[in-house]
C-alpha cells in the first residue's frame, strides 16, 4: 500500500532487490516527468529541480495574490435600482428585431447570469428569444402563443361581459387620466381555466426557470411568503381601441408600497394578441427611447422590480395609442416575489411574515392534536 501512495506524492523508496529498486526508480521518473521535475538515479530530486519547484510555488502564490488584489480592486457594480446607466444592444441588432443568442453561447451565458443576479434568470435557450436591451433587460419571444390561442382568448374576453375600464396599479396610482383602456381578469367562470391562460403560465415558467411548477401550486395566485416566495397576479386581458392609451408609468410598486404589501412585482410578461398596423407600440422612454411593435403571439418581458424588491425606474414605459381605426389586444401577467425578511432554511418565519407564521402555527397545532390522539 505504501508504494502507490509514495509514488503519488512524488517520494520514492529505494529498498529491496535490484528489480524492486528499478521499479521504484521507473515510477519516480515517470512522476517526475509528469510534474516537470528531474530526479537522480537514486530517486532523489536534484538541486536544479528543487529550485524549479520553489520557483513554481512562488509564481503560483504571486498569481493567487494578484487575483485576490484584482477582485478586491474591481469596480463594484451598483444594484440595479441604483444604476443610472443603461446598456443597449448594437443598433444593427435592433434593426433585425433584436439580438439573437442562439449562435452566441458566451453572450447567452453572460446575459443569463445578469438576469439571475438582479432580476429573474432567463432561459436563453428559449426558441424565438431576442434581446432588445441588455441592462435593464428587455426581451421578446416570438410565437409565445399560437395564433389560435390568441384568437380564442380575445373571443372569450370579449364575450365574457367582464371587460371594464382599466384600473391603475404600480407607481401610477389610480389616476383616471393615466389609462383609458378596458380590462378583464382571467378569474371568472368562463376564463379561469381557459386554455390560453394555462398556455401563458406554461410558457412563462419555461422562460423563467425559477418559476417552474408555480402555476400548478395552490399558492400560485396568493400573496407570496418566505416559504413560497413567488406568485402571480391574476392574468388580465386589456383592449385598447383607436386613440386609447396608458400613459408613462412603472409596473413596480414604490418601495414603501411594496414593503406594506409584502411583495414586489418582479417581472412583466405582456403578450400581444393581435397585429397593430399603426401605433400601439410599447415605448421605454429611458432606453433610447425603445419602441416594441405589437405582433400577434409575441411576448414582451422586462423586470420592473429588482432582487432587492426595489423599483427599477429605468423600465418606465408607455402604451402608445393605436391610430383611430385600429385596436390592440394584449394579455399581461405580473410575477411577484416576497419582499419581507426571508427565514433561513429550517428556521420558523419571523414576525414580519404573518401569513407564513400563521401557517406554521396551524401545522404545529395539527401535529400536536394528532400526537395527543395517538396517545389515547
CSV table of C-alpha atoms in Angstrom, one decimal:
chain,number,residue,atom,x,y,z
A,1,UNK,CA,0.0,0.0,0.0
A,2,UNK,CA,2.9,2.4,0.6
A,3,UNK,CA,4.3,2.3,-2.9
A,4,UNK,CA,1.3,3.8,-4.7
A,5,UNK,CA,0.9,6.5,-2.1
A,6,UNK,CA,4.6,7.3,-2.1
A,7,UNK,CA,4.6,7.4,-5.9
A,8,UNK,CA,1.5,9.6,-6.0
A,9,UNK,CA,3.2,12.0,-3.6
A,10,UNK,CA,6.4,12.1,-5.5
A,11,UNK,CA,8.5,10.2,-3.0
A,12,UNK,CA,10.5,7.0,-3.9
A,13,UNK,CA,11.6,4.3,-1.5
A,14,UNK,CA,14.7,2.5,-2.8
A,15,UNK,CA,14.7,-0.8,-0.9
A,16,UNK,CA,14.7,-4.5,-1.6
A,17,UNK,CA,16.3,-6.2,-4.6
A,18,UNK,CA,17.6,-4.6,-7.8
A,19,UNK,CA,14.3,-5.3,-9.6
A,20,UNK,CA,12.3,-3.6,-6.9
A,21,UNK,CA,14.7,-0.7,-6.9
A,22,UNK,CA,14.4,-0.4,-10.6
A,23,UNK,CA,10.7,-0.5,-10.5
A,24,UNK,CA,10.5,2.3,-7.9
A,25,UNK,CA,13.0,4.3,-9.9
A,26,UNK,CA,10.9,3.9,-13.0
A,27,UNK,CA,7.8,5.0,-11.1
A,28,UNK,CA,9.6,8.0,-9.6
A,29,UNK,CA,11.0,9.0,-13.0
A,30,UNK,CA,7.5,8.8,-14.6
A,31,UNK,CA,6.0,11.0,-11.8
A,32,UNK,CA,8.9,13.4,-12.2
A,33,UNK,CA,8.2,13.8,-15.9
A,34,UNK,CA,4.5,14.4,-15.2
A,35,UNK,CA,5.2,17.2,-12.8
A,36,UNK,CA,8.3,18.5,-14.7
A,37,UNK,CA,10.9,17.5,-12.0
A,38,UNK,CA,14.3,15.9,-12.8
A,39,UNK,CA,15.5,13.1,-10.5
A,40,UNK,CA,18.8,11.4,-9.9
A,41,UNK,CA,19.3,7.7,-10.5
A,42,UNK,CA,18.9,7.2,-6.7
A,43,UNK,CA,15.4,8.7,-6.9
A,44,UNK,CA,16.5,12.0,-5.1
A,45,UNK,CA,15.4,15.3,-6.5
A,46,UNK,CA,18.4,17.3,-7.9
A,47,UNK,CA,19.2,20.9,-6.7
A,48,UNK,CA,18.1,22.2,-10.1
A,49,UNK,CA,14.7,20.5,-9.7
A,50,UNK,CA,14.3,21.9,-6.2
A,51,UNK,CA,15.0,25.4,-7.4
A,52,UNK,CA,12.5,24.9,-10.2
A,53,UNK,CA,9.8,23.6,-7.9
A,54,UNK,CA,10.4,26.5,-5.4
A,55,UNK,CA,10.1,29.0,-8.3
A,56,UNK,CA,6.9,27.5,-9.5
A,57,UNK,CA,5.4,27.6,-6.0
A,58,UNK,CA,6.4,31.3,-5.7
A,59,UNK,CA,4.9,32.1,-9.0
A,60,UNK,CA,1.6,30.3,-8.0
A,61,UNK,CA,1.5,32.3,-4.8
A,62,UNK,CA,2.1,35.5,-6.6
A,63,UNK,CA,-0.7,34.7,-9.1
A,64,UNK,CA,-3.1,33.9,-6.3
A,65,UNK,CA,-2.3,37.2,-4.6
A,66,UNK,CA,-2.7,39.1,-7.9
A,67,UNK,CA,-6.1,37.5,-8.5
A,68,UNK,CA,-7.2,38.4,-4.9
A,69,UNK,CA,-6.0,42.0,-5.4
A,70,UNK,CA,-7.8,42.3,-8.7
A,71,UNK,CA,-11.0,41.1,-7.2
A,72,UNK,CA,-10.6,43.5,-4.3
A,73,UNK,CA,-9.9,46.4,-6.5
A,74,UNK,CA,-12.5,45.6,-9.2
A,75,UNK,CA,-15.1,48.3,-9.6
A,76,UNK,CA,-18.3,47.5,-7.6
A,77,UNK,CA,-21.5,47.3,-9.7
A,78,UNK,CA,-24.3,49.2,-8.1
A,79,UNK,CA,-27.6,47.4,-7.5
A,80,UNK,CA,-30.0,47.6,-10.5
A,81,UNK,CA,-32.3,50.1,-8.8
A,82,UNK,CA,-29.4,52.5,-8.2
A,83,UNK,CA,-27.8,52.2,-11.6
A,84,UNK,CA,-28.1,55.4,-13.7
A,85,UNK,CA,-26.5,53.9,-16.8
A,86,UNK,CA,-28.1,51.6,-19.4
A,87,UNK,CA,-26.6,49.1,-21.8
A,88,UNK,CA,-28.2,48.8,-25.2
A,89,UNK,CA,-27.7,46.2,-27.8
A,90,UNK,CA,-25.9,47.2,-31.0
A,91,UNK,CA,-28.1,49.4,-33.2
A,92,UNK,CA,-27.9,46.9,-36.1
A,93,UNK,CA,-29.3,44.2,-33.9
A,94,UNK,CA,-32.4,46.3,-33.2
A,95,UNK,CA,-32.9,46.7,-37.0
A,96,UNK,CA,-33.0,42.9,-37.2
A,97,UNK,CA,-35.7,42.7,-34.4
A,98,UNK,CA,-33.3,42.3,-31.5
A,99,UNK,CA,-30.1,40.3,-30.7
A,100,UNK,CA,-30.4,36.5,-31.0
A,101,UNK,CA,-28.4,34.5,-28.5
A,102,UNK,CA,-28.8,31.2,-30.4
A,103,UNK,CA,-25.3,31.4,-32.0
A,104,UNK,CA,-23.6,33.3,-29.2
A,105,UNK,CA,-23.1,30.9,-26.3
A,106,UNK,CA,-20.8,33.3,-24.4
A,107,UNK,CA,-23.2,36.1,-24.6
A,108,UNK,CA,-26.1,33.8,-23.7
A,109,UNK,CA,-24.3,32.7,-20.5
A,110,UNK,CA,-23.5,36.3,-19.6
A,111,UNK,CA,-27.0,37.5,-20.2
A,112,UNK,CA,-28.4,34.6,-18.1
A,113,UNK,CA,-26.0,35.5,-15.3
A,114,UNK,CA,-27.0,39.2,-15.4
A,115,UNK,CA,-30.7,38.4,-15.2
A,116,UNK,CA,-30.2,36.0,-12.3
A,117,UNK,CA,-28.1,38.5,-10.4
A,118,UNK,CA,-30.5,41.3,-10.2
A,119,UNK,CA,-33.8,40.0,-11.6
A,120,UNK,CA,-35.0,36.5,-12.5
A,121,UNK,CA,-32.9,34.2,-14.6
A,122,UNK,CA,-33.9,33.9,-18.2
A,123,UNK,CA,-33.7,30.6,-20.1
A,124,UNK,CA,-31.6,31.8,-23.0
A,125,UNK,CA,-32.3,28.6,-25.0
A,126,UNK,CA,-35.9,29.6,-25.4
A,127,UNK,CA,-36.9,29.4,-29.1
A,128,UNK,CA,-37.7,32.8,-30.6
A,129,UNK,CA,-35.9,34.8,-27.9
A,130,UNK,CA,-34.4,38.1,-28.8
A,131,UNK,CA,-32.8,40.7,-26.6
A,132,UNK,CA,-33.8,44.3,-27.2
A,133,UNK,CA,-31.9,45.8,-24.3
A,134,UNK,CA,-29.2,44.3,-22.1
A,135,UNK,CA,-29.4,46.4,-18.9
A,136,UNK,CA,-32.1,46.7,-17.9
A,137,UNK,CA,-33.1,43.5,-19.7
A,138,UNK,CA,-35.9,43.8,-22.2
A,139,UNK,CA,-36.6,40.8,-24.4
A,140,UNK,CA,-39.2,39.4,-26.7
A,141,UNK,CA,-40.2,35.8,-27.6
A,142,UNK,CA,-41.8,35.2,-31.0
A,143,UNK,CA,-44.7,32.6,-31.0
A,144,UNK,CA,-45.1,32.7,-27.3
A,145,UNK,CA,-48.7,31.9,-28.1
A,146,UNK,CA,-50.1,30.5,-31.3
A,147,UNK,CA,-52.5,32.5,-33.5
A,148,UNK,CA,-55.3,30.2,-32.4
A,149,UNK,CA,-54.6,30.7,-28.7
A,150,UNK,CA,-54.6,34.5,-29.2
A,151,UNK,CA,-57.9,34.5,-31.2
A,152,UNK,CA,-59.6,32.2,-28.6
A,153,UNK,CA,-58.6,34.4,-25.7
A,154,UNK,CA,-59.8,37.6,-27.4
A,155,UNK,CA,-63.1,36.0,-28.2
A,156,UNK,CA,-63.6,34.7,-24.7
A,157,UNK,CA,-62.7,38.0,-23.1
A,158,UNK,CA,-65.0,40.0,-25.5
A,159,UNK,CA,-67.9,37.6,-24.9
A,160,UNK,CA,-67.4,37.3,-21.1
A,161,UNK,CA,-69.1,40.6,-20.3
A,162,UNK,CA,-66.3,41.2,-17.8
A,163,UNK,CA,-64.4,44.0,-19.8
A,164,UNK,CA,-64.4,47.1,-17.6
A,165,UNK,CA,-62.5,50.4,-17.5
A,166,UNK,CA,-58.9,49.6,-16.5
A,167,UNK,CA,-57.7,50.3,-13.1
A,168,UNK,CA,-54.1,51.5,-12.5
A,169,UNK,CA,-51.7,49.9,-10.1
A,170,UNK,CA,-47.9,50.1,-9.8
A,171,UNK,CA,-46.4,53.5,-9.3
A,172,UNK,CA,-49.0,55.3,-11.3
A,173,UNK,CA,-51.7,55.2,-8.6
A,174,UNK,CA,-55.3,55.2,-9.7
A,175,UNK,CA,-55.5,58.3,-11.9
A,176,UNK,CA,-58.3,58.0,-14.4
A,177,UNK,CA,-56.3,60.2,-16.9
A,178,UNK,CA,-53.4,57.8,-17.0
A,179,UNK,CA,-55.2,54.9,-18.7
A,180,UNK,CA,-58.2,54.7,-21.0
A,181,UNK,CA,-58.3,51.0,-21.9
A,182,UNK,CA,-60.7,48.3,-20.8
A,183,UNK,CA,-59.6,45.2,-18.9
A,184,UNK,CA,-60.9,41.9,-17.6
A,185,UNK,CA,-59.2,39.5,-15.1
A,186,UNK,CA,-59.0,35.8,-16.0
A,187,UNK,CA,-60.8,34.5,-12.9
A,188,UNK,CA,-64.4,34.4,-14.0
A,189,UNK,CA,-66.2,31.1,-14.6
A,190,UNK,CA,-65.7,31.4,-18.3
A,191,UNK,CA,-62.0,32.4,-18.1
A,192,UNK,CA,-60.4,30.9,-15.0
A,193,UNK,CA,-59.5,27.7,-16.8
A,194,UNK,CA,-59.2,29.0,-20.3
A,195,UNK,CA,-56.5,27.0,-22.3
A,196,UNK,CA,-54.7,30.2,-23.3
A,197,UNK,CA,-54.3,31.2,-19.7
A,198,UNK,CA,-52.7,27.9,-19.0
A,199,UNK,CA,-50.5,28.3,-22.1
A,200,UNK,CA,-49.3,31.7,-20.9
A,201,UNK,CA,-48.3,30.2,-17.5
A,202,UNK,CA,-46.5,27.3,-19.0
A,203,UNK,CA,-44.6,29.4,-21.5
A,204,UNK,CA,-43.6,31.8,-18.7
A,205,UNK,CA,-42.3,29.0,-16.5
A,206,UNK,CA,-40.3,27.7,-19.4
A,207,UNK,CA,-38.7,31.1,-20.0
A,208,UNK,CA,-38.1,31.9,-16.3
A,209,UNK,CA,-37.0,28.6,-14.7
A,210,UNK,CA,-37.2,29.8,-11.1
A,211,UNK,CA,-41.0,29.7,-11.5
A,212,UNK,CA,-41.1,26.1,-12.8
A,213,UNK,CA,-44.2,24.4,-11.4
A,214,UNK,CA,-45.6,27.5,-9.8
A,215,UNK,CA,-48.9,27.5,-11.9
A,216,UNK,CA,-49.8,24.1,-10.6
A,217,UNK,CA,-49.5,25.1,-6.9
A,218,UNK,CA,-52.4,26.2,-4.7
A,219,UNK,CA,-50.3,29.3,-3.8
A,220,UNK,CA,-49.9,30.3,-7.4
A,221,UNK,CA,-52.2,33.3,-7.1
A,222,UNK,CA,-51.9,34.1,-3.4
A,223,UNK,CA,-49.7,36.6,-1.7
A,224,UNK,CA,-46.0,35.5,-1.7
A,225,UNK,CA,-44.4,34.4,1.6
A,226,UNK,CA,-40.9,33.5,2.7
A,227,UNK,CA,-42.0,29.8,2.4
A,228,UNK,CA,-43.5,30.4,-1.1
A,229,UNK,CA,-41.6,33.4,-2.4
A,230,UNK,CA,-43.1,33.7,-5.9
A,231,UNK,CA,-46.7,34.0,-7.1
A,232,UNK,CA,-48.6,35.5,-10.0
A,233,UNK,CA,-51.1,38.4,-10.0
A,234,UNK,CA,-54.2,37.1,-11.9
A,235,UNK,CA,-53.6,37.4,-15.6
A,236,UNK,CA,-55.5,40.0,-17.5
A,237,UNK,CA,-56.7,40.9,-21.0
A,238,UNK,CA,-56.7,44.5,-22.0
A,239,UNK,CA,-58.3,46.1,-25.0
A,240,UNK,CA,-57.2,49.5,-26.5
A,241,UNK,CA,-59.4,51.0,-29.1
A,242,UNK,CA,-58.0,53.6,-31.5
A,243,UNK,CA,-56.9,56.6,-29.6
A,244,UNK,CA,-56.8,54.9,-26.2
A,245,UNK,CA,-53.5,54.7,-24.2
A,246,UNK,CA,-51.7,54.0,-21.0
A,247,UNK,CA,-49.5,57.0,-20.2
A,248,UNK,CA,-45.9,56.8,-19.0
A,249,UNK,CA,-45.8,54.6,-15.8
A,250,UNK,CA,-43.9,52.0,-13.9
A,251,UNK,CA,-45.2,48.5,-13.2
A,252,UNK,CA,-43.4,48.1,-10.0
A,253,UNK,CA,-44.7,49.4,-6.7
A,254,UNK,CA,-42.9,52.2,-4.9
A,255,UNK,CA,-40.6,50.8,-2.2
A,256,UNK,CA,-42.9,51.9,0.7
A,257,UNK,CA,-45.9,50.3,-1.0
A,258,UNK,CA,-44.0,47.0,-1.7
A,259,UNK,CA,-42.9,46.9,2.0
A,260,UNK,CA,-46.5,47.4,3.1
A,261,UNK,CA,-47.9,44.8,0.7
A,262,UNK,CA,-45.0,42.4,1.5
A,263,UNK,CA,-44.3,41.7,-2.2
A,264,UNK,CA,-43.0,43.4,-5.3
A,265,UNK,CA,-43.7,43.0,-9.0
A,266,UNK,CA,-40.6,41.4,-10.4
A,267,UNK,CA,-41.4,40.6,-14.0
A,268,UNK,CA,-43.9,41.8,-16.6
A,269,UNK,CA,-45.0,39.2,-19.2
A,270,UNK,CA,-47.0,41.1,-21.9
A,271,UNK,CA,-48.4,39.1,-24.9
A,272,UNK,CA,-49.7,40.9,-28.0
A,273,UNK,CA,-52.8,39.1,-29.1
A,274,UNK,CA,-53.2,40.8,-32.5
A,275,UNK,CA,-51.1,42.7,-35.0
A,276,UNK,CA,-51.4,46.5,-34.8
A,277,UNK,CA,-50.5,48.1,-38.1
A,278,UNK,CA,-50.4,51.8,-36.9
A,279,UNK,CA,-49.4,52.9,-33.5
A,280,UNK,CA,-49.9,50.8,-30.4
A,281,UNK,CA,-46.2,50.3,-29.5
A,282,UNK,CA,-44.8,49.8,-26.0
A,283,UNK,CA,-42.3,52.6,-25.6
A,284,UNK,CA,-39.5,52.6,-23.0
A,285,UNK,CA,-38.6,56.3,-22.7
A,286,UNK,CA,-35.4,56.0,-20.8
A,287,UNK,CA,-33.9,53.3,-23.1
A,288,UNK,CA,-33.4,55.3,-26.3
A,289,UNK,CA,-36.4,55.5,-26.5
A,290,UNK,CA,-37.0,51.9,-27.4
A,291,UNK,CA,-40.3,51.0,-29.2
A,292,UNK,CA,-41.7,47.5,-29.3
A,293,UNK,CA,-44.2,46.9,-32.1
A,294,UNK,CA,-47.1,44.6,-31.4
A,295,UNK,CA,-47.0,41.3,-33.2
A,296,UNK,CA,-49.6,38.6,-32.8
A,297,UNK,CA,-48.4,35.9,-30.4
A,298,UNK,CA,-45.2,37.8,-29.4
A,299,UNK,CA,-44.4,38.3,-25.7
A,300,UNK,CA,-42.5,41.2,-24.3
A,301,UNK,CA,-40.7,40.6,-21.0
A,302,UNK,CA,-39.0,43.0,-18.7
A,303,UNK,CA,-38.2,43.4,-15.0
A,304,UNK,CA,-39.9,46.4,-13.3
A,305,UNK,CA,-38.7,45.3,-9.8
A,306,UNK,CA,-35.3,44.1,-8.7
A,307,UNK,CA,-34.0,41.3,-6.4
A,308,UNK,CA,-33.8,43.9,-3.7
A,309,UNK,CA,-37.6,44.5,-4.0
A,310,UNK,CA,-37.0,48.0,-5.3
A,311,UNK,CA,-38.5,49.5,-8.5
A,312,UNK,CA,-36.1,49.9,-11.4
A,313,UNK,CA,-37.1,53.4,-12.7
A,314,UNK,CA,-35.3,52.7,-16.0
A,315,UNK,CA,-38.2,50.5,-17.1
A,316,UNK,CA,-40.6,53.4,-17.2
A,317,UNK,CA,-42.8,52.8,-20.3
A,318,UNK,CA,-45.9,53.9,-22.2
A,319,UNK,CA,-48.6,52.1,-24.1
A,320,UNK,CA,-48.7,54.3,-27.2
A,321,UNK,CA,-52.2,54.9,-28.5
A,322,UNK,CA,-53.3,53.0,-31.6
A,323,UNK,CA,-54.2,55.1,-34.5
A,324,UNK,CA,-58.0,55.5,-34.8
A,325,UNK,CA,-59.4,52.7,-36.9
A,326,UNK,CA,-57.1,50.2,-35.3
A,327,UNK,CA,-57.2,48.4,-32.0
A,328,UNK,CA,-54.8,46.5,-29.7
A,329,UNK,CA,-55.4,43.4,-27.6
A,330,UNK,CA,-52.9,42.2,-25.0
A,331,UNK,CA,-52.6,39.8,-22.2
A,332,UNK,CA,-50.5,40.8,-19.2
A,333,UNK,CA,-49.1,38.8,-16.3
A,334,UNK,CA,-47.1,40.1,-13.4
A,335,UNK,CA,-44.7,37.8,-11.5
A,336,UNK,CA,-44.5,38.9,-7.8
A,337,UNK,CA,-41.9,38.0,-5.2
A,338,UNK,CA,-41.9,38.2,-1.4
A,339,UNK,CA,-40.4,41.5,-0.2
A,340,UNK,CA,-40.2,40.7,3.5
A,341,UNK,CA,-37.4,39.2,5.5
A,342,UNK,CA,-36.7,35.6,4.4
A,343,UNK,CA,-36.5,33.0,7.1
A,344,UNK,CA,-33.3,30.8,6.8
A,345,UNK,CA,-34.0,27.1,5.9
A,346,UNK,CA,-35.2,25.3,8.9
A,347,UNK,CA,-35.9,28.4,10.9
A,348,UNK,CA,-39.5,29.4,11.8
A,349,UNK,CA,-40.8,32.5,10.0
A,350,UNK,CA,-40.2,35.8,11.8
A,351,UNK,CA,-42.8,38.3,12.9
A,352,UNK,CA,-42.6,40.2,9.6
A,353,UNK,CA,-44.1,37.2,7.7
A,354,UNK,CA,-47.5,36.9,9.3
A,355,UNK,CA,-49.0,34.6,6.7
A,356,UNK,CA,-46.2,32.1,6.9
A,357,UNK,CA,-46.1,32.3,10.7
A,358,UNK,CA,-49.8,31.5,10.9
A,359,UNK,CA,-49.4,28.6,8.5
A,360,UNK,CA,-46.6,27.2,10.7
A,361,UNK,CA,-48.6,27.6,13.8
A,362,UNK,CA,-51.6,25.8,12.2
A,363,UNK,CA,-49.4,22.9,11.2
A,364,UNK,CA,-47.9,22.8,14.7
A,365,UNK,CA,-51.4,22.6,16.3
A,366,UNK,CA,-52.4,19.9,13.9
A,367,UNK,CA,-49.3,17.9,14.7
A,368,UNK,CA,-49.9,18.3,18.4
A,369,UNK,CA,-53.5,17.3,18.1
A,370,UNK,CA,-52.6,14.2,16.1
A,371,UNK,CA,-49.9,13.2,18.6
A,372,UNK,CA,-52.3,13.7,21.5
A,373,UNK,CA,-54.9,11.5,19.8
A,374,UNK,CA,-52.3,8.8,19.2
A,375,UNK,CA,-51.5,8.5,22.9
A,376,UNK,CA,-55.1,7.6,23.8
